[in-house]
mmCIF file of C-alpha atoms in Angstrom:
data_model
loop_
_atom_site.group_PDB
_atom_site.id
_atom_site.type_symbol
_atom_site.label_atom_id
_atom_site.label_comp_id
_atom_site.label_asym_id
_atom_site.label_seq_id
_atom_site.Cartn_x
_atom_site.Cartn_y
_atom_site.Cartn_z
ATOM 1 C CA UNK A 1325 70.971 -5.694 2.579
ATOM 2 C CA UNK A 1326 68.532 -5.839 5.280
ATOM 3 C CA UNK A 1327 65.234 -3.828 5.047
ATOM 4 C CA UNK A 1328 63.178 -3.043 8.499
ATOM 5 C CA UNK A 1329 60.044 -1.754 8.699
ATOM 6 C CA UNK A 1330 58.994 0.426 11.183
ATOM 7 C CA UNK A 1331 55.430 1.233 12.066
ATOM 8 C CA UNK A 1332 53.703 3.526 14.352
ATOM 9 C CA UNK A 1333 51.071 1.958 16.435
ATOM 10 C CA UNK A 1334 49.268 5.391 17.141
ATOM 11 C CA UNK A 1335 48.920 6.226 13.338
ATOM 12 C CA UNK A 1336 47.559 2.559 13.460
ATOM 13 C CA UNK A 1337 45.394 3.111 16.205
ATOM 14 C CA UNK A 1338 44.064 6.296 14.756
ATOM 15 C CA UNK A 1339 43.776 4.827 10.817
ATOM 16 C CA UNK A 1340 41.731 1.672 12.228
ATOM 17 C CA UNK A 1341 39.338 3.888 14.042
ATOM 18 C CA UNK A 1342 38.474 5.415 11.090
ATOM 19 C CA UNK A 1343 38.217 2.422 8.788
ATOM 20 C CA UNK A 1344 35.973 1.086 11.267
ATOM 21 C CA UNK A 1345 33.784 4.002 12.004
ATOM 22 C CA UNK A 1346 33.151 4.110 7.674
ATOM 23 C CA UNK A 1347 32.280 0.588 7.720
ATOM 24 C CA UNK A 1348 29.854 1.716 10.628
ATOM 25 C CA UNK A 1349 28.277 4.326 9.214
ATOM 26 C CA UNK A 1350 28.030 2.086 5.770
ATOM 27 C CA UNK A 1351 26.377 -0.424 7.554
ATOM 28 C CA UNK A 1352 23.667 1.854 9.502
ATOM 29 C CA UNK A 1353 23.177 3.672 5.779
ATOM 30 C CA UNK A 1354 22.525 0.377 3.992
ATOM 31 C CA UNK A 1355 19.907 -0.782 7.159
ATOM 32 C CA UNK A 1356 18.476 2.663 6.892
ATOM 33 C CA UNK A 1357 17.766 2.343 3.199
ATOM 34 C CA UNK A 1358 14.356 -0.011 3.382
ATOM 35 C CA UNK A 1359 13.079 -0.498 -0.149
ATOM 36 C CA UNK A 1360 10.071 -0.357 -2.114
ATOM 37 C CA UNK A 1361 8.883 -2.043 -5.040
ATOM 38 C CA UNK A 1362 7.471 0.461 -7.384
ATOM 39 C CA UNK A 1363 6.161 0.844 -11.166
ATOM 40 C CA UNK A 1364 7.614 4.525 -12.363
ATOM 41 C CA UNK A 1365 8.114 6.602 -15.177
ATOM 42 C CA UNK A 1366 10.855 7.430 -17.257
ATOM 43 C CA UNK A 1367 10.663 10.929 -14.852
ATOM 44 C CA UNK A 1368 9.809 9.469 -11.318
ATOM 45 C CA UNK A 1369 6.408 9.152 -10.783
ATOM 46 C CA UNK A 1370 5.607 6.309 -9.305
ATOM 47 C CA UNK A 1371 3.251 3.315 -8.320
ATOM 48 C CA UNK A 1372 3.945 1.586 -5.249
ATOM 49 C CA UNK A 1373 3.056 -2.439 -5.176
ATOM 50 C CA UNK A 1374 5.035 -3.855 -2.610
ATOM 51 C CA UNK A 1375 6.632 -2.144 0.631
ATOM 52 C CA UNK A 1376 9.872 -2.756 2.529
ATOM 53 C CA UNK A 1377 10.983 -6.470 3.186
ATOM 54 C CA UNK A 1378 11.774 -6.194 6.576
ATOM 55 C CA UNK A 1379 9.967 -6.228 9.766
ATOM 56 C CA UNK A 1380 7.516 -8.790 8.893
ATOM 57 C CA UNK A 1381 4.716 -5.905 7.783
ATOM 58 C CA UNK A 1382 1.852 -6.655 5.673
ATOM 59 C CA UNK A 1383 -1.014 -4.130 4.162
ATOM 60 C CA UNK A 1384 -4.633 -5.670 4.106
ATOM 61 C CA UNK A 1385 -6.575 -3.243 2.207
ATOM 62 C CA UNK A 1386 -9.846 -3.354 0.655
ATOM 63 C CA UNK A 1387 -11.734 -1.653 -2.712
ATOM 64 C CA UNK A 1388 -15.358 -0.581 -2.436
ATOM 65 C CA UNK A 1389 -17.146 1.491 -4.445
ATOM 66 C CA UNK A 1390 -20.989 -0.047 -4.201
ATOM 67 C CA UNK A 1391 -23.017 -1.529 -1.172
ATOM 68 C CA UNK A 1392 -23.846 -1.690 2.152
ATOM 69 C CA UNK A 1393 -24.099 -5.722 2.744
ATOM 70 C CA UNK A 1394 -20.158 -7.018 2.935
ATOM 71 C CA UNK A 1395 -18.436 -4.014 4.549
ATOM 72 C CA UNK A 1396 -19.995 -3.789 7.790
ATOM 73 C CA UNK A 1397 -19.191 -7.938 8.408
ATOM 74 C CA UNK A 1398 -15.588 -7.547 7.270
ATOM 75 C CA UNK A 1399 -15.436 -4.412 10.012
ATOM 76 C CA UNK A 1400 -17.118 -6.443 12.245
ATOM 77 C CA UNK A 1401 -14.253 -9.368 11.583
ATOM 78 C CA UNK A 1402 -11.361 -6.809 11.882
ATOM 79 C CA UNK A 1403 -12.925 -5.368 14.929
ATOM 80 C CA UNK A 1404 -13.236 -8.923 16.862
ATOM 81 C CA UNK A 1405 -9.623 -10.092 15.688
ATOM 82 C CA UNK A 1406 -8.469 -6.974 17.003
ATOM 83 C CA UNK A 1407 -7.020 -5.722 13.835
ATOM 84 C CA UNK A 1408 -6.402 -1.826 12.525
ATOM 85 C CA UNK A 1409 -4.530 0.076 10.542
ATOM 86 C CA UNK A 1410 -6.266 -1.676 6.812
ATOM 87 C CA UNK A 1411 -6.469 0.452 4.272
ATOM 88 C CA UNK A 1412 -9.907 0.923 2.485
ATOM 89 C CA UNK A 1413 -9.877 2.276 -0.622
ATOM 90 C CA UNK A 1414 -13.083 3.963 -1.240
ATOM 91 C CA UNK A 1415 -15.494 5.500 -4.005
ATOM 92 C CA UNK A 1416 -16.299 8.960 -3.119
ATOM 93 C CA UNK A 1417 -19.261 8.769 -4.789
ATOM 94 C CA UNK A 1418 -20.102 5.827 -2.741
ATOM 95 C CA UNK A 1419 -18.722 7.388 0.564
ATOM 96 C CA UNK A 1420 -21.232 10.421 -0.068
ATOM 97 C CA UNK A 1421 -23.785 8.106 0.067
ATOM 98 C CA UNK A 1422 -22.897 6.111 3.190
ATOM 99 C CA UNK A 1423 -21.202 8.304 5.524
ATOM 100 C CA UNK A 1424 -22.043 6.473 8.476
ATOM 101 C CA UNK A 1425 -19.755 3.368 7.231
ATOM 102 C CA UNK A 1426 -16.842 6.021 6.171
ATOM 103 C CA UNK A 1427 -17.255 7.504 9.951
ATOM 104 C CA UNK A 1428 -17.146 3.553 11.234
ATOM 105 C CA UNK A 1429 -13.909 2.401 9.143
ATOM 106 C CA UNK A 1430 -11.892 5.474 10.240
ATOM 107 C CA UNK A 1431 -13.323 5.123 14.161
ATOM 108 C CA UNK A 1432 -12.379 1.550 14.022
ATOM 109 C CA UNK A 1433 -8.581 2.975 13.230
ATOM 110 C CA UNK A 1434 -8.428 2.309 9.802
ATOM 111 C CA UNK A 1435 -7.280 3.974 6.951
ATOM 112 C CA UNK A 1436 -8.758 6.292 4.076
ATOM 113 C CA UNK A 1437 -7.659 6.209 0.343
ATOM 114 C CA UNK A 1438 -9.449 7.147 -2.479
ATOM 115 C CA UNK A 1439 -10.699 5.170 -5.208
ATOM 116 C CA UNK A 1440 -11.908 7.918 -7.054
ATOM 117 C CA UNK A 1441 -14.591 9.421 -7.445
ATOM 118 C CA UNK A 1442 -17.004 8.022 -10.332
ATOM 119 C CA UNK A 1443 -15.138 4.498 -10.417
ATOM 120 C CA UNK A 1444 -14.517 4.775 -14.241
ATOM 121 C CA UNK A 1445 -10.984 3.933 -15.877
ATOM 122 C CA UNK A 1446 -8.109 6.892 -15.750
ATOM 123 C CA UNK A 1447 -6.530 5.608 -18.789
ATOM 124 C CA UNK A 1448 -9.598 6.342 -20.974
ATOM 125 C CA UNK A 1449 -9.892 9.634 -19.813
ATOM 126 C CA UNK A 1450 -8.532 12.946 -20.997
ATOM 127 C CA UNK A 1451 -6.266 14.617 -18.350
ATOM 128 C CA UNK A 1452 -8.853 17.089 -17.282
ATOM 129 C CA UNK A 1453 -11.137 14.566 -16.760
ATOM 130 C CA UNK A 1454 -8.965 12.882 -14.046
ATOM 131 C CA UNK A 1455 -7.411 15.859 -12.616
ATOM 132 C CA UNK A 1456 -11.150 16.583 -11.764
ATOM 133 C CA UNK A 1457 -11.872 12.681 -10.428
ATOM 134 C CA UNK A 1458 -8.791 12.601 -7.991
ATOM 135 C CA UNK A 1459 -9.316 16.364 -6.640
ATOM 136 C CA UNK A 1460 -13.034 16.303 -6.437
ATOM 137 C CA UNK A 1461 -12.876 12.400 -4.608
ATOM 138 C CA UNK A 1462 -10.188 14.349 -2.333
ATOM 139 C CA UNK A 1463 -12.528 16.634 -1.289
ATOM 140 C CA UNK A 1464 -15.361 14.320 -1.194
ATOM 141 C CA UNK A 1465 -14.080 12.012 0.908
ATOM 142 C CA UNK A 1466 -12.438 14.889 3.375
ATOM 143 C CA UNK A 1467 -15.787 16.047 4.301
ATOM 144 C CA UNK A 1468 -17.220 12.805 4.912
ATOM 145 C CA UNK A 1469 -14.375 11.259 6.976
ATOM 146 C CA UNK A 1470 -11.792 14.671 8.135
ATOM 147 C CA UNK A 1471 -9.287 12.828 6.345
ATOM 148 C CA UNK A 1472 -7.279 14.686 3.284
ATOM 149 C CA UNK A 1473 -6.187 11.400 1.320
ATOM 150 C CA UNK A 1474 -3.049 11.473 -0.396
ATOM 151 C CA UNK A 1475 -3.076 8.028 -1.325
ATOM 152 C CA UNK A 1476 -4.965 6.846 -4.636
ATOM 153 C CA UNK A 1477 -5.971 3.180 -6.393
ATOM 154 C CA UNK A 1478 -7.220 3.978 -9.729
ATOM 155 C CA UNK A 1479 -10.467 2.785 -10.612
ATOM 156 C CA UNK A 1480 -9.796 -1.351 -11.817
ATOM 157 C CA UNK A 1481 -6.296 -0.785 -11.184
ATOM 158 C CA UNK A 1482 -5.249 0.917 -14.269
ATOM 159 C CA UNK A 1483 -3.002 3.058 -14.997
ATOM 160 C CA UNK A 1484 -0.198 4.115 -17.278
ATOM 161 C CA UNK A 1485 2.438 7.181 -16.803
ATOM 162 C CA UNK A 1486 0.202 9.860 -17.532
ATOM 163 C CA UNK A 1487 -1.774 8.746 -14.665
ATOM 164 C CA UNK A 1488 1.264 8.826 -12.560
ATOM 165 C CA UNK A 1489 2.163 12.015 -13.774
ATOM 166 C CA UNK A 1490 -1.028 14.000 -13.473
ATOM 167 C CA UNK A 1491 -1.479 11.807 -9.834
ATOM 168 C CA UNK A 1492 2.180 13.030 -8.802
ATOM 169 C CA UNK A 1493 0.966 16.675 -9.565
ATOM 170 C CA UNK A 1494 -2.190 16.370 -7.422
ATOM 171 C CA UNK A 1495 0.251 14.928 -4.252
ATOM 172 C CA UNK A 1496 -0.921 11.559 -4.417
ATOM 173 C CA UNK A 1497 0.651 8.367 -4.556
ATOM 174 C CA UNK A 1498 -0.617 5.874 -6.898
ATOM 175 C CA UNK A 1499 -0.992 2.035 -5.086
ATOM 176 C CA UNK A 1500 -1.282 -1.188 -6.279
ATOM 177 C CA UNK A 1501 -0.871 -4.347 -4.939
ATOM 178 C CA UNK A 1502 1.434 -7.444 -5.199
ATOM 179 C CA UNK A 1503 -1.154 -10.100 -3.775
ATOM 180 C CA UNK A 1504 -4.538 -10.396 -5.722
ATOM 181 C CA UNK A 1505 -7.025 -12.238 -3.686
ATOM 182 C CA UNK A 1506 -9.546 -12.356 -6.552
ATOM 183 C CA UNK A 1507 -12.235 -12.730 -4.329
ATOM 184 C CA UNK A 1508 -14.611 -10.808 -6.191
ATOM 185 C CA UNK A 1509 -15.066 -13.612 -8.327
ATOM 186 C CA UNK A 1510 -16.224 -15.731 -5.198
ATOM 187 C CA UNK A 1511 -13.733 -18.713 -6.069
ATOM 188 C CA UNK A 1512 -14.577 -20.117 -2.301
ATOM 189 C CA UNK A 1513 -13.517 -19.481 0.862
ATOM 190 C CA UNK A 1514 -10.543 -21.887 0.974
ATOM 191 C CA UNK A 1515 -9.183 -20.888 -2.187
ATOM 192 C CA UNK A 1516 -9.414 -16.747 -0.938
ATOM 193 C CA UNK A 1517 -7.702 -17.859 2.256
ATOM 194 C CA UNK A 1518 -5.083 -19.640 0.529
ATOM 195 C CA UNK A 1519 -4.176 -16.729 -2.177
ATOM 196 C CA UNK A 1520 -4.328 -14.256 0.463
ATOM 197 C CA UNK A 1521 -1.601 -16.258 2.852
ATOM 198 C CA UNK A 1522 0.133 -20.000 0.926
ATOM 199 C CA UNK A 1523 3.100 -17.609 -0.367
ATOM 200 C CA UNK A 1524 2.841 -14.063 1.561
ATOM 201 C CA UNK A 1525 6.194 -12.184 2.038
ATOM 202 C CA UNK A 1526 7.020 -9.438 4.496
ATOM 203 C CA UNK A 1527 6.037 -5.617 2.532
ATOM 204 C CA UNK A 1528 2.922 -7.404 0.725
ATOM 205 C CA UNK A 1529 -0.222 -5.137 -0.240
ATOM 206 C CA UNK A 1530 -3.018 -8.048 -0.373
ATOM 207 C CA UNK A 1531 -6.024 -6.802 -2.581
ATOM 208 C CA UNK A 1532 -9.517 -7.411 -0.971
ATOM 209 C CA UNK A 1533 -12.879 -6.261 -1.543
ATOM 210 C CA UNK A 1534 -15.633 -4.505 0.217
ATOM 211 C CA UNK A 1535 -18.341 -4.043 -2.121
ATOM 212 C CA UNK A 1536 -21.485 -6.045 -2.283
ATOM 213 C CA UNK A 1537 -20.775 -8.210 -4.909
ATOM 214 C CA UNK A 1538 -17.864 -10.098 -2.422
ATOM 215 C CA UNK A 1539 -19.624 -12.697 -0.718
ATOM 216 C CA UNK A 1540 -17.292 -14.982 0.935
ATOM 217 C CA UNK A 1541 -14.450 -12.419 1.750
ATOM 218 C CA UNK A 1542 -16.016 -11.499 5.340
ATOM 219 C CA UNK A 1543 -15.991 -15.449 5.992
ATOM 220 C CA UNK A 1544 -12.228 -15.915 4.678
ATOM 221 C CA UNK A 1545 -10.982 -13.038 6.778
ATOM 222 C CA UNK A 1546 -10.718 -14.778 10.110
ATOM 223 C CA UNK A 1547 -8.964 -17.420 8.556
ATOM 224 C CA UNK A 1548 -6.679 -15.213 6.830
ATOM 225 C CA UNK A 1549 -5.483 -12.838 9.720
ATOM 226 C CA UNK A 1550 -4.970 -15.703 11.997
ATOM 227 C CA UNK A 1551 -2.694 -17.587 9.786
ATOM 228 C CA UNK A 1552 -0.952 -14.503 8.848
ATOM 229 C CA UNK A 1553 -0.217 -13.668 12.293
ATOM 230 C CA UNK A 1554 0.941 -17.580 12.899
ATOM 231 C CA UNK A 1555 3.326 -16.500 10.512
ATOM 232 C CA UNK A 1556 4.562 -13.710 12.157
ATOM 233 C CA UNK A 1557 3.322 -10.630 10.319
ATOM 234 C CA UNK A 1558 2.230 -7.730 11.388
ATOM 235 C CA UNK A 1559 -0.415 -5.833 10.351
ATOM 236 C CA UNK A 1560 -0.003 -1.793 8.962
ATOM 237 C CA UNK A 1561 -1.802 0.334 7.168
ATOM 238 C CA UNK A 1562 -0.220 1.600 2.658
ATOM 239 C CA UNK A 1563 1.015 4.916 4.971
ATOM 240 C CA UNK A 1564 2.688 3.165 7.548
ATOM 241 C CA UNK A 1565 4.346 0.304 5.138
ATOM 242 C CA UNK A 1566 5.865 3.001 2.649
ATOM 243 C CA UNK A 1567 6.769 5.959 5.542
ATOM 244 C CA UNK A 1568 10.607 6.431 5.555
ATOM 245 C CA UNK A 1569 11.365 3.990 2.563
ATOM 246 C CA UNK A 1570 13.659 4.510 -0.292
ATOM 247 C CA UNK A 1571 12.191 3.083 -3.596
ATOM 248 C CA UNK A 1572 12.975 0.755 -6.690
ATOM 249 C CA UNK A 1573 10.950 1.029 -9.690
ATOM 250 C CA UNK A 1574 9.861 -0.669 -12.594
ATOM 251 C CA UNK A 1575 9.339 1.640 -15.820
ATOM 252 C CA UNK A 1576 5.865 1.603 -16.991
ATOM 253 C CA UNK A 1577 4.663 2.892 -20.563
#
């Protein structure tokens, strides 16, 4: 017995357009979908460390909470190099004291975060007392600089999920980094320059300083944005790097 088979080249027609219009619209979700590498909580909250891995994007943002020496050479640097869009994360006790600098970094088209506002470790605190430090820094820093910050580096870095929770409930996003320059401790130009840029990846957050007790960061920083751009990166501010970005977390304690 002979068996034919007899198929219909519009229902063909018609079943391949489909197909390929899912794998389409599969393909533009799963480009859409940038990633970011985050700490979180068992609930959600989250730190953000790294940003999305594509488009050759790099933050360079910098931590000062004492001083008047260092900052105004590395603005100086940025300015000549033709570089915006850094991040400074700043003290707001410190920016209440030198409002002219706070008016310079956001003039010069950089961005404002908040450090906090007495530079003293969250994790120590009771929950009151940080609610207070993030919401009076936030208003702090808004009247010296017009900017409402929604972005905050605890003070030293640390944190744990009760930071991220009480931060989460204030609208602010906690950031880290994924690149620590160390160059607070002054380990020399070269060796700044070559933490900062020997194994940088697109969506890095490089940690640099501001405060007076960096001396050799304002000397490193040509070095360092002109090898990064030989490498093809672009330079963006925490906001821009983690706009539109869907995240993947770590679980912190």
């Amino acid at each position: 017995m002979k068996f034919f088979f007899v198929i219909n080249g519009k229902k063909v027609k018609q079943y391949m357009v489909v197909v390929f219009a899912a794998f389409f619209a599969a393909s533009i979700a799963f480009v859409g979908q940038q990633q970011l590498s985050v700490f979180s909580s068992k609930e959600g909250p989250r730190a953000i460390y790294k940003g999305e891995d594509q488009g050759n994007k790099v933050s360079l943002t910098f931590d000062i909470s004492w001083g008047d020496k260092r900052v105004t050479p590395i603005l100086d640097v940025l300015k000549e190099k033709g570089v915006k869009n850094c991040t400074f994360f700043i003290s707001a006790a410190w920016a209440e004291r030198h409002p002219e600098i706070v008016e310079r970094i956001v003039k010069d088209g950089h961005e404002v975060a908040s450090l906090g506002y007495q530079y003293k470790s969250y994790t120590e605190w009771e929950d009151k007392q940080i609610k207070r430090d993030i919401l009076l820094a936030q208003e702090k820093i808004k009247k010296v600089s017009g900017k409402m910050t929604s972005l905050l580096r605890p003070p030293n870095g640390n944190f744990d999920e009760r930071v991220l929770n009480i931060s989460e409930d204030l609208h602010h996003t906690v950031v880290h980094w994924s690149i620590d320059t160390k160059d607070w401790k002054n380990p020399g130009v070269d060796q700044i320059v070559t933490t900062a840029t020997d194994k940088t990846k697109a969506g890095d957050i490089i940690l640099l300083h501001a405060s007076d007790s960096v001396k050799q960061t304002h000397k490193a920083l040509p070095t360092i944005i002109d090898k990064l751009r030989g490498d093809g990166f672009k330079f963006v501010s925490v906001g821009e790097m983690i706009a539109n970005t869907e995240a993947k977390s770590k679980e912190v304690n």
